[in-house]
Short mmCIF file of C-alpha atoms in Angstrom, two decimals:
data_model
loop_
_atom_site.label_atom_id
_atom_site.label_comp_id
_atom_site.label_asym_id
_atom_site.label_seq_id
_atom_site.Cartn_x
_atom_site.Cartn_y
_atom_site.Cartn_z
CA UNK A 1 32.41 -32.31 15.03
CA UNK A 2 30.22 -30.04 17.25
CA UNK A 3 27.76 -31.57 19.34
CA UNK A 4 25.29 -30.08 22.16
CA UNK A 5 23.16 -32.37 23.97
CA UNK A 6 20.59 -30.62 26.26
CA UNK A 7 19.30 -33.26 29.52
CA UNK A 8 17.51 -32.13 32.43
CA UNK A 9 13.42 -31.74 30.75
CA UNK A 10 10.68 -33.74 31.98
CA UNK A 11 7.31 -32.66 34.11
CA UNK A 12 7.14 -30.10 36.74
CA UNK A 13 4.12 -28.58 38.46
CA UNK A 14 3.17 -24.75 38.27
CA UNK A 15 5.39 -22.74 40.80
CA UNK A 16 8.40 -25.35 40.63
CA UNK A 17 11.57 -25.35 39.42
CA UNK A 18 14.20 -27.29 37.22
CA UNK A 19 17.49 -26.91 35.67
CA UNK A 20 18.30 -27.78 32.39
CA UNK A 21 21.80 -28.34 30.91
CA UNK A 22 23.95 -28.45 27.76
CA UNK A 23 27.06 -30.55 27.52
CA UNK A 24 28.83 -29.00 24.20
CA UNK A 25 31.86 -30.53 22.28
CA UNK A 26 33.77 -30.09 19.41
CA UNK A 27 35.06 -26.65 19.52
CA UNK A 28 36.54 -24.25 21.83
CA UNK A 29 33.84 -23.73 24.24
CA UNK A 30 34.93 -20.11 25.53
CA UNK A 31 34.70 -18.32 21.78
CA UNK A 32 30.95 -19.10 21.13
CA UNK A 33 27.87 -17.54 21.92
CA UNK A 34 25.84 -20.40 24.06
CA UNK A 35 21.99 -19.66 24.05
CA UNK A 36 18.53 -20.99 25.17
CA UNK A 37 16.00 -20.79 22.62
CA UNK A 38 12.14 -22.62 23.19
CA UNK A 39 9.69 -23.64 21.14
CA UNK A 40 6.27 -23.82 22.62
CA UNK A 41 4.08 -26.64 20.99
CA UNK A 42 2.88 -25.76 17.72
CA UNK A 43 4.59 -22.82 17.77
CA UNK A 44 7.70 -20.71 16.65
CA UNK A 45 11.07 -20.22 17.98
CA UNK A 46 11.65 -18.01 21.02
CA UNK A 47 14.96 -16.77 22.29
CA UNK A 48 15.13 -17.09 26.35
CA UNK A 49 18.81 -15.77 26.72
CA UNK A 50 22.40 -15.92 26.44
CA UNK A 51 25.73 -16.70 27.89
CA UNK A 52 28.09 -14.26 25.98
CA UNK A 53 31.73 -15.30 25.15
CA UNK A 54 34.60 -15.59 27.62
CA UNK A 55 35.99 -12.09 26.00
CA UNK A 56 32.91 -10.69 27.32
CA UNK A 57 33.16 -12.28 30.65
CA UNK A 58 30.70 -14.98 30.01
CA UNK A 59 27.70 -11.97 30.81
CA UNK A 60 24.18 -13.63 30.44
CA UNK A 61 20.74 -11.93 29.81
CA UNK A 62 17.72 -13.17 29.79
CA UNK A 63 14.39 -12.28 27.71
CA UNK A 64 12.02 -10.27 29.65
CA UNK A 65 9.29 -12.79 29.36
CA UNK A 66 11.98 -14.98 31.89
CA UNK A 67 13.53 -12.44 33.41
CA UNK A 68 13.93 -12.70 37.44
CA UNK A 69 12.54 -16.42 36.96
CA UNK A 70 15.02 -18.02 34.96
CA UNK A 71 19.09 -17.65 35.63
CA UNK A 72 21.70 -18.61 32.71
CA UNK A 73 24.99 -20.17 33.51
CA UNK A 74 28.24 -21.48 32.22
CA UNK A 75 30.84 -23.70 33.52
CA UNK A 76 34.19 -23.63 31.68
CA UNK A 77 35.92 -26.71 33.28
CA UNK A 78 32.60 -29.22 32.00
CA UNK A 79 32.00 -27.19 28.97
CA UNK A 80 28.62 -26.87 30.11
CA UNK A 81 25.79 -24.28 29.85
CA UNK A 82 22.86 -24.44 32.52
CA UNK A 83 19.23 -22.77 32.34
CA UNK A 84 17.96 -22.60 36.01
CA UNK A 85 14.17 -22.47 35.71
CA UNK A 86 11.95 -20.85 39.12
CA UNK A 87 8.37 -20.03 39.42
CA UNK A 88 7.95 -21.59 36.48
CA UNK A 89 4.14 -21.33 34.67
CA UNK A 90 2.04 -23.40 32.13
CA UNK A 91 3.44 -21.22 29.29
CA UNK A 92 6.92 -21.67 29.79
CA UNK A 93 6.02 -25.03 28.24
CA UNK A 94 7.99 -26.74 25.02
CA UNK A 95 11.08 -27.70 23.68
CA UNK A 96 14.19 -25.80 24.85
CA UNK A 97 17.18 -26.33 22.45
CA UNK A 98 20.75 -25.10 23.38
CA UNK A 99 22.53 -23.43 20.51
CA UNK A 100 25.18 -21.75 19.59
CA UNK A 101 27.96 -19.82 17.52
CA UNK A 102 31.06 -17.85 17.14
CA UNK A 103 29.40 -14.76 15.55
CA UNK A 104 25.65 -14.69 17.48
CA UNK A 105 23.65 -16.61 15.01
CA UNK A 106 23.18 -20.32 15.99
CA UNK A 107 25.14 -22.02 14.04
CA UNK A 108 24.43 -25.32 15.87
CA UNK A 109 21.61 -26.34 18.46
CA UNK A 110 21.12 -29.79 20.57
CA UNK A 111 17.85 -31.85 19.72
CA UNK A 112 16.43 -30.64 22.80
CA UNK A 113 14.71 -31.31 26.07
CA UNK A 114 10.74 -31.35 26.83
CA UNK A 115 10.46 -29.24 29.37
CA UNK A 116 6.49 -29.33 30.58
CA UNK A 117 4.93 -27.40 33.12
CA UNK A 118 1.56 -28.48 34.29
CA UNK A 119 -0.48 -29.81 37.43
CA UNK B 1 12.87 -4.82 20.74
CA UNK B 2 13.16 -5.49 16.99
CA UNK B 3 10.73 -6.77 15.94
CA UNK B 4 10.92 -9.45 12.71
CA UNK B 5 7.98 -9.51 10.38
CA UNK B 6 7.34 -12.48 7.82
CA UNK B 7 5.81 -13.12 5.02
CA UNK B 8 3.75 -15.16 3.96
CA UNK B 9 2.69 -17.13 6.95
CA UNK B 10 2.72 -20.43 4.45
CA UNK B 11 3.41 -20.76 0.67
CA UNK B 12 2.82 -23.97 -1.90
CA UNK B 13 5.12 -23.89 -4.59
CA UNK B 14 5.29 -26.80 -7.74
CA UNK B 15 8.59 -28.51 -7.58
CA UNK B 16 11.04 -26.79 -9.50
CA UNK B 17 9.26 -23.63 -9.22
CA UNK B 18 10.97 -20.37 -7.06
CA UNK B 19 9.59 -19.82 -3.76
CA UNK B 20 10.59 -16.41 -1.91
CA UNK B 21 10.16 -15.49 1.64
CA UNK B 22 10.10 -11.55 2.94
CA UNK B 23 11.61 -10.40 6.27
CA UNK B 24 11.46 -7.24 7.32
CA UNK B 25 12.85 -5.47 10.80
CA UNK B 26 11.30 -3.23 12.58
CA UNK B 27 14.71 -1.09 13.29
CA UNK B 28 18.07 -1.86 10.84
CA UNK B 29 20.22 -4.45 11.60
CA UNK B 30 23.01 -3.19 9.69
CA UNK B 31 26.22 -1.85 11.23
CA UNK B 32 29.40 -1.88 10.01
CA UNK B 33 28.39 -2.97 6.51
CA UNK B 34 27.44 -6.18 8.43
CA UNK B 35 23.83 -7.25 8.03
CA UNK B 36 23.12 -9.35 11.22
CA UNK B 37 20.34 -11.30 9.93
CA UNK B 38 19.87 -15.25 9.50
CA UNK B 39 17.54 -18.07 8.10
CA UNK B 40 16.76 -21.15 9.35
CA UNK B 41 15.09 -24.39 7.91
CA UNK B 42 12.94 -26.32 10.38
CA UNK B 43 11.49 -29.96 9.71
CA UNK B 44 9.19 -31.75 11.78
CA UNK B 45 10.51 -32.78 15.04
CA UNK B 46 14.30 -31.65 14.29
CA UNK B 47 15.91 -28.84 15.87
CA UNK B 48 16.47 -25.33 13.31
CA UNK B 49 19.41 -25.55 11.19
CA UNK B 50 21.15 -22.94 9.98
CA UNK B 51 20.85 -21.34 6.05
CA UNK B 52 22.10 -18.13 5.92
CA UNK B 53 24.03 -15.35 7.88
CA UNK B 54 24.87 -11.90 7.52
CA UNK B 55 21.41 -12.27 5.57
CA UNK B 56 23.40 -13.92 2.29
CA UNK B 57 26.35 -15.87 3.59
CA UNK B 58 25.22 -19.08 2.75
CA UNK B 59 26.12 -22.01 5.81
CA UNK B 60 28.62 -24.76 4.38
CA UNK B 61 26.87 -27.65 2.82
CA UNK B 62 23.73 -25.61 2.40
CA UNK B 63 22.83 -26.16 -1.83
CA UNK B 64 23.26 -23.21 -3.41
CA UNK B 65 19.45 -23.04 -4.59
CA UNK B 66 19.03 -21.15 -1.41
CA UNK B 67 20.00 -17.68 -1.15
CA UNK B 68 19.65 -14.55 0.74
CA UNK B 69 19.56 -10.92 0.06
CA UNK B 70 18.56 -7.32 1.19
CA UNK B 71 19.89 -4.93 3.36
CA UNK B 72 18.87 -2.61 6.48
CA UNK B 73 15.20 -3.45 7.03
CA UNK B 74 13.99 -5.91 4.10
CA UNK B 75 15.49 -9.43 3.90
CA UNK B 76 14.71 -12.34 1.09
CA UNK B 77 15.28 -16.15 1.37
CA UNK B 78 14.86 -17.35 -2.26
CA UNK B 79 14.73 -20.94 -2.74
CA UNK B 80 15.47 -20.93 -6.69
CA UNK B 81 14.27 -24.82 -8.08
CA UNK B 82 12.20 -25.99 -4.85
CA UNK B 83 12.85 -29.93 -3.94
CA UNK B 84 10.81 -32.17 -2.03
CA UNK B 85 13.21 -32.21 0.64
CA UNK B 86 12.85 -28.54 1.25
CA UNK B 87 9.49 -29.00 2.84
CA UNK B 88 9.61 -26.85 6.07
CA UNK B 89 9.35 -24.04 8.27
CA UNK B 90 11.72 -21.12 7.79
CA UNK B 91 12.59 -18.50 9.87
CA UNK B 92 14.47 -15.38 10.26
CA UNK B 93 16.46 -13.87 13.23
CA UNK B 94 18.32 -10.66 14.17
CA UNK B 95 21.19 -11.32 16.01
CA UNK B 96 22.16 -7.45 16.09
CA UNK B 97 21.85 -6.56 19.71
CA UNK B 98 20.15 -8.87 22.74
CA UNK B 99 16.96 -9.51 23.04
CA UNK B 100 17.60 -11.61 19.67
CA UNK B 101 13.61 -12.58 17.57
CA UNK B 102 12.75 -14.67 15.17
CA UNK B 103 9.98 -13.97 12.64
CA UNK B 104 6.71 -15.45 13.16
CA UNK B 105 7.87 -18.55 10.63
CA UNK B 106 6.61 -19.19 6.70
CA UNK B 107 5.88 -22.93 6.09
CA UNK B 108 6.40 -24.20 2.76
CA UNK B 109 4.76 -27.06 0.52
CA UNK B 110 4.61 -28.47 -2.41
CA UNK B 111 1.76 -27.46 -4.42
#
């Protein structure tokens, strides 16, 4: 059975940082797709970016709303995908869910982690 | 960017009754007779879960009162006898090229 369980959330003023993680199980951790995707309260679903498969070298991008602030990694041997948050701002607040998939739709996604940026 | 359009923003529906949802792309996401498009079901405080892919491939487990069709541009999630249970948000999502988007979200109810 496929789990992801995100960790890391919690409060952090404006200008800070924090890193995030995703522990994943279940299935062979080098032939999915791993992404971030947030939810702001309230609000829809946002992608924030996206460790590609080990066929494609594990490349990440990030949306341009995060882009030069926020860094996406992977580590293989702990089957683990990281979100490295800098400079973060009041409206990078919400949920951030790991998810994932073998064909880039996300065919599973953690519960999540509260990730909330204020003074 | 594609961009993912819904509609409506929020529908009631009687139980039993059909309830649709549009999506439509702002650039095809169709390549290689592959439509990379996917629905989602959201409840209150849960994470998404997965409906559909390749816009009518329905997820295992998923009943088959929900469906998907369309092709190119114009998408439709079609929930044929709505349930109580099916109160939610739903979303679409390109996953065509990167930056993936969702659509803005439809919630449903029961009228």
């Amino acid at each position: 059975e496929v789990h992801l369980v995100e960790s890391g959330g919690g409060l952090v003023q404006p200008g800070g940082s924090l890193r995030i993680s995703c522990a994943a199980s279940g299935f062979s951790f080098g032939d999915h797709y791993m992404d971030w995707v947030r939810q702001a309260p309230g609000k829809g679903l946002e992608w924030v970016g996206r460790s590609r498969k080990k066929a494609n070298s594990y490349s990440t991008e990030c949306a341009a709303s995060v882009k030069g602030r926020f860094t996406i990694s992977r580590d293989e041997s702990k089957n683990s995908l990281y979100l490295q948050m800098n400079s973060l701002r009041t409206d990078d607040t919400g949920v951030y869910y790991c998810a994932s998939g073998p064909i880039g739709s996300h065919d599973y996604w953690g519960q999540g982690t509260l990730v909330t940026v204020s003074s | 960017d594609i961009v993912m359009t819904q509609s409506p923003d929020s529908l009631a529906v009687s139980l039993g009754e059909r309830a649709t949802i549009k999506c439509k792309s702002s650039q095809s996401v169709l390549s290689s007779s592959r439509n990379y498009l996917a629905w989602y079901q959201q409840k209150p405080g849960q994470p998404p879960k997965l409906l559909i892919y390749w816009a009518s491939t329905r997820e295992s487990g998923v009943p088959d009162r929900f469906s998907g069709s369309g092709s190119g541009t114009d998408f439709t999630l079609t929930i044929s006898s709505l349930q109580a249970e099916d109160v939610a948000f739903y979303y679409c999502q390109h996953y065509y090229d990167t930056p993936l988007t969702f659509g803005g979200g439809t919630k449903v109810e029961i009228k």
